[in-house]
Amino acid sequence: MAVRTLDHVNIRTADVPGTAAFFKDVLGLRADTAPGAESIAKGCWIHDPDDRPIIHIGPIEARYPSDDAFPFHPAWGSGAVHHVALECDDLPVMLSRLTTAGVSVVRKDYPPANLVQLFVEERNGIILELNFRLEQA
């Protein structure tokens, strides 16, 4: 048995449509109503370019199978999870999208790993690390 990859991140928020809009409008990912939800306001899945639902967004009051064993306590920001990292491409386009949306960006160029990182905060205070792998010369 081996862990193969990250399956998804779940965000519980008082503003599901607003959070979905950040991932859709600012980052350019596809948003769709979550399976079993009446509308995006009741549950949303954000899909990567390969159509994998990598971010699940649900309302704070939603019931999850884990709630009895691990009660949910709403909080601001990333809490014990410091950040979520997403592998990206087309750095100039992403910088333009973020600037147009008025999102503050912290850029870290990391030449030893041929990597540029953009750190942003989405509307619930969750830190996102947007990673751009550079071609080696």
Tab-separated table of C-alpha atoms in Angstrom:
chain	number	residue	atom	x	y	z
A	1	MET	CA	0.000	0.000	0.000
A	2	ALA	CA	1.213	3.504	-0.803
A	3	VAL	CA	-0.195	7.000	-0.816
A	4	ARG	CA	-0.213	7.983	-4.484
A	5	THR	CA	-1.375	11.619	-4.533
A	6	LEU	CA	-3.481	14.245	-2.842
A	7	ASP	CA	-7.139	13.534	-3.670
A	8	HIS	CA	-8.815	16.786	-2.617
A	9	VAL	CA	-9.009	19.574	-0.066
A	10	ASN	CA	-12.317	20.386	1.643
A	11	ILE	CA	-13.263	23.939	2.556
A	12	ARG	CA	-16.302	24.627	4.752
A	13	THR	CA	-17.428	28.231	4.492
A	14	ALA	CA	-20.343	30.584	5.094
A	15	ASP	CA	-19.983	31.766	1.480
A	16	VAL	CA	-19.815	28.770	-0.856
A	17	PRO	CA	-20.581	30.774	-4.037
A	18	GLY	CA	-17.982	33.429	-3.170
A	19	THR	CA	-15.314	30.856	-2.437
A	20	ALA	CA	-16.180	28.986	-5.646
A	21	ALA	CA	-15.926	32.253	-7.576
A	22	PHE	CA	-12.367	32.799	-6.324
A	23	PHE	CA	-11.212	29.443	-7.693
A	24	LYS	CA	-13.242	29.861	-10.902
A	25	ASP	CA	-12.816	33.536	-11.736
A	26	VAL	CA	-9.397	34.284	-10.277
A	27	LEU	CA	-7.573	30.949	-10.734
A	28	GLY	CA	-9.466	29.842	-13.855
A	29	LEU	CA	-10.599	26.437	-12.604
A	30	ARG	CA	-13.958	24.842	-13.408
A	31	ALA	CA	-16.647	24.978	-10.692
A	32	ASP	CA	-19.612	22.630	-10.682
A	33	THR	CA	-22.380	21.700	-8.275
A	34	ALA	CA	-21.195	18.910	-5.959
A	35	PRO	CA	-22.861	15.523	-6.400
A	36	GLY	CA	-26.056	15.444	-4.328
A	37	ALA	CA	-26.142	19.223	-3.792
A	38	GLU	CA	-29.100	21.292	-4.999
A	39	SER	CA	-26.896	24.121	-6.237
A	40	ILE	CA	-23.386	25.552	-5.964
A	41	ALA	CA	-24.598	27.465	-2.877
A	42	LYS	CA	-25.103	24.086	-1.154
A	43	GLY	CA	-21.924	22.428	-2.385
A	44	CYS	CA	-19.325	22.908	-5.078
A	45	TRP	CA	-16.484	20.924	-6.534
A	46	ILE	CA	-13.570	22.716	-8.182
A	47	HIS	CA	-11.987	20.717	-11.002
A	48	ASP	CA	-8.412	20.804	-12.260
A	49	PRO	CA	-7.650	20.875	-16.014
A	50	ASP	CA	-7.775	17.047	-16.066
A	51	ASP	CA	-11.314	17.337	-14.620
A	52	ARG	CA	-10.386	15.914	-11.208
A	53	PRO	CA	-12.422	17.475	-8.353
A	54	ILE	CA	-9.468	18.684	-6.285
A	55	ILE	CA	-11.258	21.183	-4.025
A	56	HIS	CA	-14.608	20.489	-2.376
A	57	ILE	CA	-16.486	23.485	-0.958
A	58	GLY	CA	-19.401	23.097	1.426
A	59	PRO	CA	-21.443	25.259	3.765
A	60	ILE	CA	-20.510	25.432	7.435
A	61	GLU	CA	-23.819	23.850	8.462
A	62	ALA	CA	-23.423	20.842	6.131
A	63	ARG	CA	-23.185	17.467	7.825
A	64	TYR	CA	-20.197	15.302	6.967
A	65	PRO	CA	-19.698	11.616	7.876
A	66	SER	CA	-16.771	12.548	10.119
A	67	ASP	CA	-18.654	15.179	12.186
A	68	ASP	CA	-19.740	12.833	15.000
A	69	ALA	CA	-16.199	11.622	15.637
A	70	PHE	CA	-14.475	14.907	14.752
A	71	PRO	CA	-16.817	17.865	15.378
A	72	PHE	CA	-16.303	20.807	13.050
A	73	HIS	CA	-15.407	24.175	14.587
A	74	PRO	CA	-15.485	27.074	12.103
A	75	ALA	CA	-12.347	29.185	12.122
A	76	TRP	CA	-10.705	31.825	9.993
A	77	GLY	CA	-7.681	30.946	7.903
A	78	SER	CA	-5.739	27.785	7.454
A	79	GLY	CA	-5.603	26.818	11.138
A	80	ALA	CA	-3.453	23.715	11.632
A	81	VAL	CA	-3.099	23.393	7.860
A	82	HIS	CA	-0.636	26.096	6.906
A	83	HIS	CA	-1.377	26.172	3.169
A	84	VAL	CA	-2.561	24.223	0.151
A	85	ALA	CA	-0.204	24.032	-2.830
A	86	LEU	CA	-1.371	23.831	-6.435
A	87	GLU	CA	0.910	23.090	-9.376
A	88	CYS	CA	0.287	25.672	-12.092
A	89	ASP	CA	1.522	26.782	-15.478
A	90	ASP	CA	1.667	30.067	-17.417
A	91	LEU	CA	3.040	32.384	-14.743
A	92	PRO	CA	2.388	35.647	-16.678
A	93	VAL	CA	-1.290	34.804	-17.210
A	94	MET	CA	-1.774	33.879	-13.546
A	95	LEU	CA	-0.054	37.073	-12.362
A	96	SER	CA	-2.354	39.070	-14.636
A	97	ARG	CA	-5.455	37.291	-13.313
A	98	LEU	CA	-4.438	37.909	-9.708
A	99	THR	CA	-3.616	41.570	-10.351
A	100	THR	CA	-6.911	42.131	-12.187
A	101	ALA	CA	-8.786	40.556	-9.265
A	102	GLY	CA	-6.950	42.782	-6.766
A	103	VAL	CA	-5.403	39.800	-4.972
A	104	SER	CA	-2.226	40.471	-2.978
A	105	VAL	CA	0.629	38.241	-4.101
A	106	VAL	CA	3.861	37.273	-2.367
A	107	ARG	CA	6.333	35.943	-4.926
A	108	LYS	CA	9.241	33.665	-4.059
A	109	ASP	CA	11.709	32.694	-6.760
A	110	TYR	CA	13.489	29.490	-5.771
A	111	PRO	CA	16.236	28.812	-8.375
A	112	PRO	CA	17.651	25.653	-6.697
A	113	ALA	CA	14.348	23.914	-7.471
A	114	ASN	CA	13.636	25.775	-10.744
A	115	LEU	CA	10.486	27.016	-9.082
A	116	VAL	CA	8.503	30.239	-8.770
A	117	GLN	CA	5.961	30.320	-5.967
A	118	LEU	CA	3.079	32.756	-5.624
A	119	PHE	CA	1.428	32.902	-2.204
A	120	VAL	CA	-2.134	34.256	-2.097
A	121	GLU	CA	-4.992	34.179	0.363
A	122	GLU	CA	-8.484	33.204	-0.753
A	123	ARG	CA	-11.580	34.815	0.750
A	124	ASN	CA	-11.726	32.474	3.792
A	125	GLY	CA	-8.153	33.213	4.810
A	126	ILE	CA	-6.767	29.973	3.404
A	127	ILE	CA	-3.252	30.407	2.051
A	128	LEU	CA	-2.667	28.984	-1.417
A	129	GLU	CA	0.804	28.303	-2.790
A	130	LEU	CA	0.723	28.452	-6.577
A	131	ASN	CA	3.800	26.635	-7.923
A	132	PHE	CA	5.285	27.210	-11.368
A	133	ARG	CA	8.034	24.821	-12.411
A	134	LEU	CA	10.547	26.477	-14.717
A	135	GLU	CA	12.253	24.709	-17.609
A	136	GLN	CA	15.896	23.959	-16.939
A	137	ALA	CA	18.288	25.780	-19.242
